[in-house]
PDB file of C-alpha atoms in Angstrom:
ATOM      1  CA  MET A 228       0.000   0.000   0.000  1.00  0.00           C
ATOM      2  CA  THR A 229       1.100   3.534  -0.651  1.00  0.00           C
ATOM      3  CA  ASN A 230       1.544   6.224   1.984  1.00  0.00           C
ATOM      4  CA  ALA A 231      -1.644   7.838   0.680  1.00  0.00           C
ATOM      5  CA  GLN A 232      -3.525   4.635   1.501  1.00  0.00           C
ATOM      6  CA  GLN A 233      -1.758   4.253   4.850  1.00  0.00           C
ATOM      7  CA  PRO A 234      -1.154   7.798   6.130  1.00  0.00           C
ATOM      8  CA  LEU A 235      -0.434   6.520   9.666  1.00  0.00           C
ATOM      9  CA  ARG A 236       2.280   4.065   8.655  1.00  0.00           C
ATOM     10  CA  GLY A 237       5.077   4.220  11.220  1.00  0.00           C
ATOM     11  CA  LYS A 238       2.890   5.890  13.866  1.00  0.00           C
ATOM     12  CA  ARG A 239       1.904   4.418  17.222  1.00  0.00           C
ATOM     13  CA  VAL A 240      -1.536   5.182  18.643  1.00  0.00           C
ATOM     14  CA  ALA A 241      -2.575   4.657  22.263  1.00  0.00           C
ATOM     15  CA  PHE A 242      -6.173   3.709  23.024  1.00  0.00           C
ATOM     16  CA  LEU A 243      -6.893   4.505  26.664  1.00  0.00           C
ATOM     17  CA  ALA A 244      -9.827   2.478  27.986  1.00  0.00           C
ATOM     18  CA  ALA A 245     -11.078   0.600  31.039  1.00  0.00           C
ATOM     19  CA  ASP A 246     -13.881  -1.842  31.831  1.00  0.00           C
ATOM     20  CA  GLY A 247     -17.131  -0.496  30.427  1.00  0.00           C
ATOM     21  CA  VAL A 248     -15.725   0.946  27.201  1.00  0.00           C
ATOM     22  CA  GLU A 249     -18.331   1.126  24.436  1.00  0.00           C
ATOM     23  CA  ASP A 250     -17.322  -1.776  22.185  1.00  0.00           C
ATOM     24  CA  ILE A 251     -18.037  -0.241  18.783  1.00  0.00           C
ATOM     25  CA  GLU A 252     -16.293   3.028  19.673  1.00  0.00           C
ATOM     26  CA  TYR A 253     -13.130   1.138  20.604  1.00  0.00           C
ATOM     27  CA  THR A 254     -13.173  -1.442  17.810  1.00  0.00           C
ATOM     28  CA  GLN A 255     -14.098   0.858  14.915  1.00  0.00           C
ATOM     29  CA  SER A 256     -11.654   3.612  15.818  1.00  0.00           C
ATOM     30  CA  ARG A 257      -8.880   1.074  16.373  1.00  0.00           C
ATOM     31  CA  ALA A 258      -9.664  -0.627  13.045  1.00  0.00           C
ATOM     32  CA  ALA A 259      -9.548   2.755  11.274  1.00  0.00           C
ATOM     33  CA  ALA A 260      -6.155   3.557  12.785  1.00  0.00           C
ATOM     34  CA  GLU A 261      -4.749   0.121  11.928  1.00  0.00           C
ATOM     35  CA  GLN A 262      -6.135   0.191   8.376  1.00  0.00           C
ATOM     36  CA  ALA A 263      -4.383   3.541   7.976  1.00  0.00           C
ATOM     37  CA  GLY A 264      -1.121   1.824   8.932  1.00  0.00           C
ATOM     38  CA  ALA A 265      -0.820   2.671  12.646  1.00  0.00           C
ATOM     39  CA  GLU A 266       0.399   0.340  15.354  1.00  0.00           C
ATOM     40  CA  ALA A 267      -2.291   0.421  18.062  1.00  0.00           C
ATOM     41  CA  HIS A 268      -1.917  -0.370  21.762  1.00  0.00           C
ATOM     42  CA  LEU A 269      -4.651  -0.741  24.371  1.00  0.00           C
ATOM     43  CA  ILE A 270      -3.611   1.115  27.522  1.00  0.00           C
ATOM     44  CA  SER A 271      -5.633   0.679  30.713  1.00  0.00           C
ATOM     45  CA  ILE A 272      -5.586   1.203  34.478  1.00  0.00           C
ATOM     46  CA  LYS A 273      -5.195  -2.531  35.142  1.00  0.00           C
ATOM     47  CA  SER A 274      -3.374  -5.387  33.447  1.00  0.00           C
ATOM     48  CA  GLY A 275      -4.994  -8.445  31.891  1.00  0.00           C
ATOM     49  CA  GLU A 276      -8.208  -7.795  30.012  1.00  0.00           C
ATOM     50  CA  ILE A 277     -10.971  -5.204  29.965  1.00  0.00           C
ATOM     51  CA  GLN A 278     -14.667  -5.862  29.390  1.00  0.00           C
ATOM     52  CA  SER A 279     -16.390  -3.820  26.695  1.00  0.00           C
ATOM     53  CA  MET A 280     -20.113  -3.102  26.633  1.00  0.00           C
ATOM     54  CA  ASP A 281     -22.881  -2.516  24.102  1.00  0.00           C
ATOM     55  CA  HIS A 282     -24.980   0.538  24.994  1.00  0.00           C
ATOM     56  CA  ASP A 283     -23.525   0.563  28.532  1.00  0.00           C
ATOM     57  CA  ILE A 284     -25.623  -2.410  29.654  1.00  0.00           C
ATOM     58  CA  LYS A 285     -24.832  -5.563  27.668  1.00  0.00           C
ATOM     59  CA  PRO A 286     -21.391  -7.184  27.986  1.00  0.00           C
ATOM     60  CA  ALA A 287     -19.758  -7.375  24.557  1.00  0.00           C
ATOM     61  CA  SER A 288     -16.143  -8.583  24.306  1.00  0.00           C
ATOM     62  CA  ARG A 289     -12.971  -8.782  26.331  1.00  0.00           C
ATOM     63  CA  TYR A 290      -9.726  -7.216  25.079  1.00  0.00           C
ATOM     64  CA  ARG A 291      -6.159  -7.841  26.142  1.00  0.00           C
ATOM     65  CA  VAL A 292      -4.428  -4.825  27.659  1.00  0.00           C
ATOM     66  CA  ASP A 293      -1.033  -4.129  26.073  1.00  0.00           C
ATOM     67  CA  ARG A 294       0.250  -1.866  28.863  1.00  0.00           C
ATOM     68  CA  THR A 295      -1.040  -0.184  31.988  1.00  0.00           C
ATOM     69  CA  VAL A 296      -0.832   3.596  32.294  1.00  0.00           C
ATOM     70  CA  ASP A 297       1.981   3.037  34.810  1.00  0.00           C
ATOM     71  CA  GLN A 298       3.962   1.058  32.209  1.00  0.00           C
ATOM     72  CA  ALA A 299       3.184   3.202  29.160  1.00  0.00           C
ATOM     73  CA  ASP A 300       5.188   6.275  28.244  1.00  0.00           C
ATOM     74  CA  PRO A 301       3.218   8.905  26.293  1.00  0.00           C
ATOM     75  CA  ALA A 302       6.476   9.846  24.548  1.00  0.00           C
ATOM     76  CA  ASP A 303       6.339   6.447  22.801  1.00  0.00           C
ATOM     77  CA  TYR A 304       3.051   7.322  21.065  1.00  0.00           C
ATOM     78  CA  ASP A 305       2.116   9.725  18.297  1.00  0.00           C
ATOM     79  CA  ALA A 306      -1.570  10.097  19.185  1.00  0.00           C
ATOM     80  CA  LEU A 307      -4.252   9.162  21.718  1.00  0.00           C
ATOM     81  CA  VAL A 308      -7.828   7.887  21.365  1.00  0.00           C
ATOM     82  CA  LEU A 309     -10.396   8.126  24.187  1.00  0.00           C
ATOM     83  CA  PRO A 310     -13.397   5.929  23.351  1.00  0.00           C
ATOM     84  CA  GLY A 311     -16.578   6.341  25.373  1.00  0.00           C
ATOM     85  CA  GLY A 312     -19.232   4.417  27.203  1.00  0.00           C
ATOM     86  CA  THR A 313     -20.245   6.005  30.510  1.00  0.00           C
ATOM     87  CA  VAL A 314     -18.474   3.610  32.894  1.00  0.00           C
ATOM     88  CA  ASN A 315     -15.114   3.605  31.093  1.00  0.00           C
ATOM     89  CA  PRO A 316     -14.270   7.344  31.278  1.00  0.00           C
ATOM     90  CA  ASP A 317     -15.759   7.588  34.767  1.00  0.00           C
ATOM     91  CA  ARG A 318     -13.253   4.953  35.936  1.00  0.00           C
ATOM     92  CA  LEU A 319     -10.408   6.617  34.059  1.00  0.00           C
ATOM     93  CA  ARG A 320     -11.007  10.080  35.491  1.00  0.00           C
ATOM     94  CA  MET A 321     -10.727   8.680  39.028  1.00  0.00           C
ATOM     95  CA  ASN A 322      -7.215   7.400  38.248  1.00  0.00           C
ATOM     96  CA  PRO A 323      -4.471  10.079  38.560  1.00  0.00           C
ATOM     97  CA  ALA A 324      -2.011   8.094  36.407  1.00  0.00           C
ATOM     98  CA  ALA A 325      -4.577   7.859  33.589  1.00  0.00           C
ATOM     99  CA  MET A 326      -5.237  11.603  33.747  1.00  0.00           C
ATOM    100  CA  ASN A 327      -1.492  12.326  33.703  1.00  0.00           C
ATOM    101  CA  PHE A 328      -1.234  10.083  30.640  1.00  0.00           C
ATOM    102  CA  VAL A 329      -3.938  12.132  28.862  1.00  0.00           C
ATOM    103  CA  ARG A 330      -2.412  15.451  29.938  1.00  0.00           C
ATOM    104  CA  ALA A 331       0.996  14.424  28.545  1.00  0.00           C
ATOM    105  CA  PHE A 332      -0.343  14.191  24.979  1.00  0.00           C
ATOM    106  CA  PHE A 333      -1.456  17.810  25.134  1.00  0.00           C
ATOM    107  CA  GLN A 334       1.810  18.905  26.752  1.00  0.00           C
ATOM    108  CA  GLN A 335       3.662  17.214  23.877  1.00  0.00           C
ATOM    109  CA  ALA A 336       1.320  18.808  21.263  1.00  0.00           C
ATOM    110  CA  LYS A 337       0.144  15.399  20.022  1.00  0.00           C
ATOM    111  CA  PRO A 338      -3.293  14.860  18.471  1.00  0.00           C
ATOM    112  CA  VAL A 339      -6.098  13.380  20.578  1.00  0.00           C
ATOM    113  CA  ALA A 340      -9.482  11.966  19.534  1.00  0.00           C
ATOM    114  CA  ALA A 341     -12.370  11.501  22.009  1.00  0.00           C
ATOM    115  CA  ILE A 342     -15.885  10.241  21.307  1.00  0.00           C
ATOM    116  CA  CYS A 343     -19.144  10.101  23.240  1.00  0.00           C
ATOM    117  CA  HIS A 344     -18.291  10.217  26.989  1.00  0.00           C
ATOM    118  CA  GLY A 345     -14.533  10.119  26.222  1.00  0.00           C
ATOM    119  CA  PRO A 346     -14.249  13.921  26.696  1.00  0.00           C
ATOM    120  CA  TRP A 347     -14.857  13.438  30.438  1.00  0.00           C
ATOM    121  CA  SER A 348     -11.095  12.854  30.698  1.00  0.00           C
ATOM    122  CA  LEU A 349     -10.547  16.246  29.062  1.00  0.00           C
ATOM    123  CA  VAL A 350     -12.920  17.876  31.566  1.00  0.00           C
ATOM    124  CA  GLU A 351     -11.166  16.172  34.490  1.00  0.00           C
ATOM    125  CA  THR A 352      -7.741  17.366  33.350  1.00  0.00           C
ATOM    126  CA  GLY A 353      -8.889  20.911  32.542  1.00  0.00           C
ATOM    127  CA  LEU A 354      -8.047  20.443  28.869  1.00  0.00           C
ATOM    128  CA  VAL A 355     -11.377  21.618  27.421  1.00  0.00           C
ATOM    129  CA  LYS A 356     -10.905  25.186  28.665  1.00  0.00           C
ATOM    130  CA  GLY A 357     -10.986  27.533  25.672  1.00  0.00           C
ATOM    131  CA  ARG A 358     -11.668  24.711  23.205  1.00  0.00           C
ATOM    132  CA  THR A 359     -14.657  23.958  21.001  1.00  0.00           C
ATOM    133  CA  VAL A 360     -15.694  20.328  21.402  1.00  0.00           C
ATOM    134  CA  THR A 361     -18.648  18.022  21.013  1.00  0.00           C
ATOM    135  CA  SER A 362     -19.604  14.959  23.032  1.00  0.00           C
ATOM    136  CA  TYR A 363     -22.563  12.899  24.123  1.00  0.00           C
ATOM    137  CA  PRO A 364     -25.172  15.580  24.945  1.00  0.00           C
ATOM    138  CA  SER A 365     -25.212  14.796  28.686  1.00  0.00           C
ATOM    139  CA  LEU A 366     -21.624  16.128  28.982  1.00  0.00           C
ATOM    140  CA  ARG A 367     -22.601  19.577  27.705  1.00  0.00           C
ATOM    141  CA  THR A 368     -22.914  21.153  31.165  1.00  0.00           C
ATOM    142  CA  ASP A 369     -19.650  19.557  32.349  1.00  0.00           C
ATOM    143  CA  ILE A 370     -17.804  20.897  29.304  1.00  0.00           C
ATOM    144  CA  VAL A 371     -19.279  24.394  29.590  1.00  0.00           C
ATOM    145  CA  ASN A 372     -18.552  24.498  33.345  1.00  0.00           C
ATOM    146  CA  ALA A 373     -14.956  23.486  32.573  1.00  0.00           C
ATOM    147  CA  GLY A 374     -14.588  26.481  30.211  1.00  0.00           C
ATOM    148  CA  GLY A 375     -15.171  24.694  26.924  1.00  0.00           C
ATOM    149  CA  ASN A 376     -17.476  25.649  24.075  1.00  0.00           C
ATOM    150  CA  TRP A 377     -19.849  22.723  23.423  1.00  0.00           C
ATOM    151  CA  VAL A 378     -21.350  22.295  19.948  1.00  0.00           C
ATOM    152  CA  ASP A 379     -23.806  19.745  18.585  1.00  0.00           C
ATOM    153  CA  GLN A 380     -21.795  18.540  15.587  1.00  0.00           C
ATOM    154  CA  GLN A 381     -21.108  15.121  14.097  1.00  0.00           C
ATOM    155  CA  VAL A 382     -17.389  15.792  14.413  1.00  0.00           C
ATOM    156  CA  GLN A 383     -15.513  18.817  15.746  1.00  0.00           C
ATOM    157  CA  VAL A 384     -11.808  19.536  15.265  1.00  0.00           C
ATOM    158  CA  ASP A 385      -9.913  22.074  17.371  1.00  0.00           C
ATOM    159  CA  SER A 386      -6.147  22.203  16.749  1.00  0.00           C
ATOM    160  CA  GLY A 387      -5.490  18.474  16.823  1.00  0.00           C
ATOM    161  CA  LEU A 388      -8.376  17.577  19.139  1.00  0.00           C
ATOM    162  CA  VAL A 389     -11.090  15.537  17.384  1.00  0.00           C
ATOM    163  CA  THR A 390     -14.411  14.973  19.167  1.00  0.00           C
ATOM    164  CA  SER A 391     -17.719  13.309  18.245  1.00  0.00           C
ATOM    165  CA  ARG A 392     -21.060  12.675  19.936  1.00  0.00           C
ATOM    166  CA  ASN A 393     -21.931   8.963  19.673  1.00  0.00           C
ATOM    167  CA  PRO A 394     -21.469   5.706  17.725  1.00  0.00           C
ATOM    168  CA  GLY A 395     -23.552   7.077  14.849  1.00  0.00           C
ATOM    169  CA  ASP A 396     -20.773   9.603  14.249  1.00  0.00           C
ATOM    170  CA  LEU A 397     -18.032   6.962  13.944  1.00  0.00           C
ATOM    171  CA  PRO A 398     -17.504   7.225  10.144  1.00  0.00           C
ATOM    172  CA  ALA A 399     -16.884  10.996  10.370  1.00  0.00           C
ATOM    173  CA  PHE A 400     -14.949  10.627  13.631  1.00  0.00           C
ATOM    174  CA  CYS A 401     -12.614   7.961  12.242  1.00  0.00           C
ATOM    175  CA  ALA A 402     -11.950   9.891   9.028  1.00  0.00           C
ATOM    176  CA  LYS A 403     -11.036  13.092  10.913  1.00  0.00           C
ATOM    177  CA  MET A 404      -9.049  11.131  13.498  1.00  0.00           C
ATOM    178  CA  VAL A 405      -6.864   9.605  10.778  1.00  0.00           C
ATOM    179  CA  GLU A 406      -6.469  12.998   9.086  1.00  0.00           C
ATOM    180  CA  GLU A 407      -5.397  14.779  12.290  1.00  0.00           C
ATOM    181  CA  PHE A 408      -3.129  11.927  13.392  1.00  0.00           C
ATOM    182  CA  ALA A 409      -1.442  12.000   9.974  1.00  0.00           C
ATOM    183  CA  GLU A 410      -0.791  15.743  10.389  1.00  0.00           C
ATOM    184  CA  GLY A 411       0.998  15.053  13.659  1.00  0.00           C
ATOM    185  CA  ARG A 412       1.843  17.611  16.308  1.00  0.00           C
ATOM    186  CA  HIS A 413      -0.230  20.767  16.628  1.00  0.00           C
ATOM    187  CA  ALA A 414       1.507  23.736  18.254  1.00  0.00           C
ATOM    188  CA  ARG A 415      -1.739  25.176  19.678  1.00  0.00           C
ATOM    189  CA  GLN A 416      -2.415  21.850  21.396  1.00  0.00           C
ATOM    190  CA  MET A 417       0.551  22.453  23.703  1.00  0.00           C
ATOM    191  CA  ALA A 418      -0.305  26.101  24.280  1.00  0.00           C
ATOM    192  CA  THR A 419      -3.545  25.159  26.052  1.00  0.00           C
ATOM    193  CA  ALA A 420      -2.248  22.221  28.100  1.00  0.00           C
TER     194      ALA A 420
END
């Protein structure tokens, strides 16, 4: 395949998720990154496996964790994906090491993509302040209270930060995610971290 067909060839992408991750948001975004040539790693707050869910209530699949946040170095990755589900980001935001992992991508001006409830990690770390983002509608108040500008869009891009509302937005989310990850570092990303 040519570089045009695999714009993420040679890049490493971290997928930060815990038990309760929305299955389709993890699997489709990971498949899009891998089809674009990226090497993907599942990073979590515990070793072993995590349990994904369908619509937050029905157990879906189990996925092997490649590294815990304590073992993973953000410097080893070119980009970060934060899939949703309500339980997954709620668990992540209670873990200081996971939030430091997220914060490091912004400090290093690396692109980040978050879908559905994934932006809760951005709220927890203060990284939505001054940014225009979208999310699952129930996060609107959290985002606004954290200083962000919430919009109801299929996909929103703000200097290397890609956000979407729900699984129905996955085609647009994945396309923009690959595009932003291919562009690489975004100077404004670091300025707001």
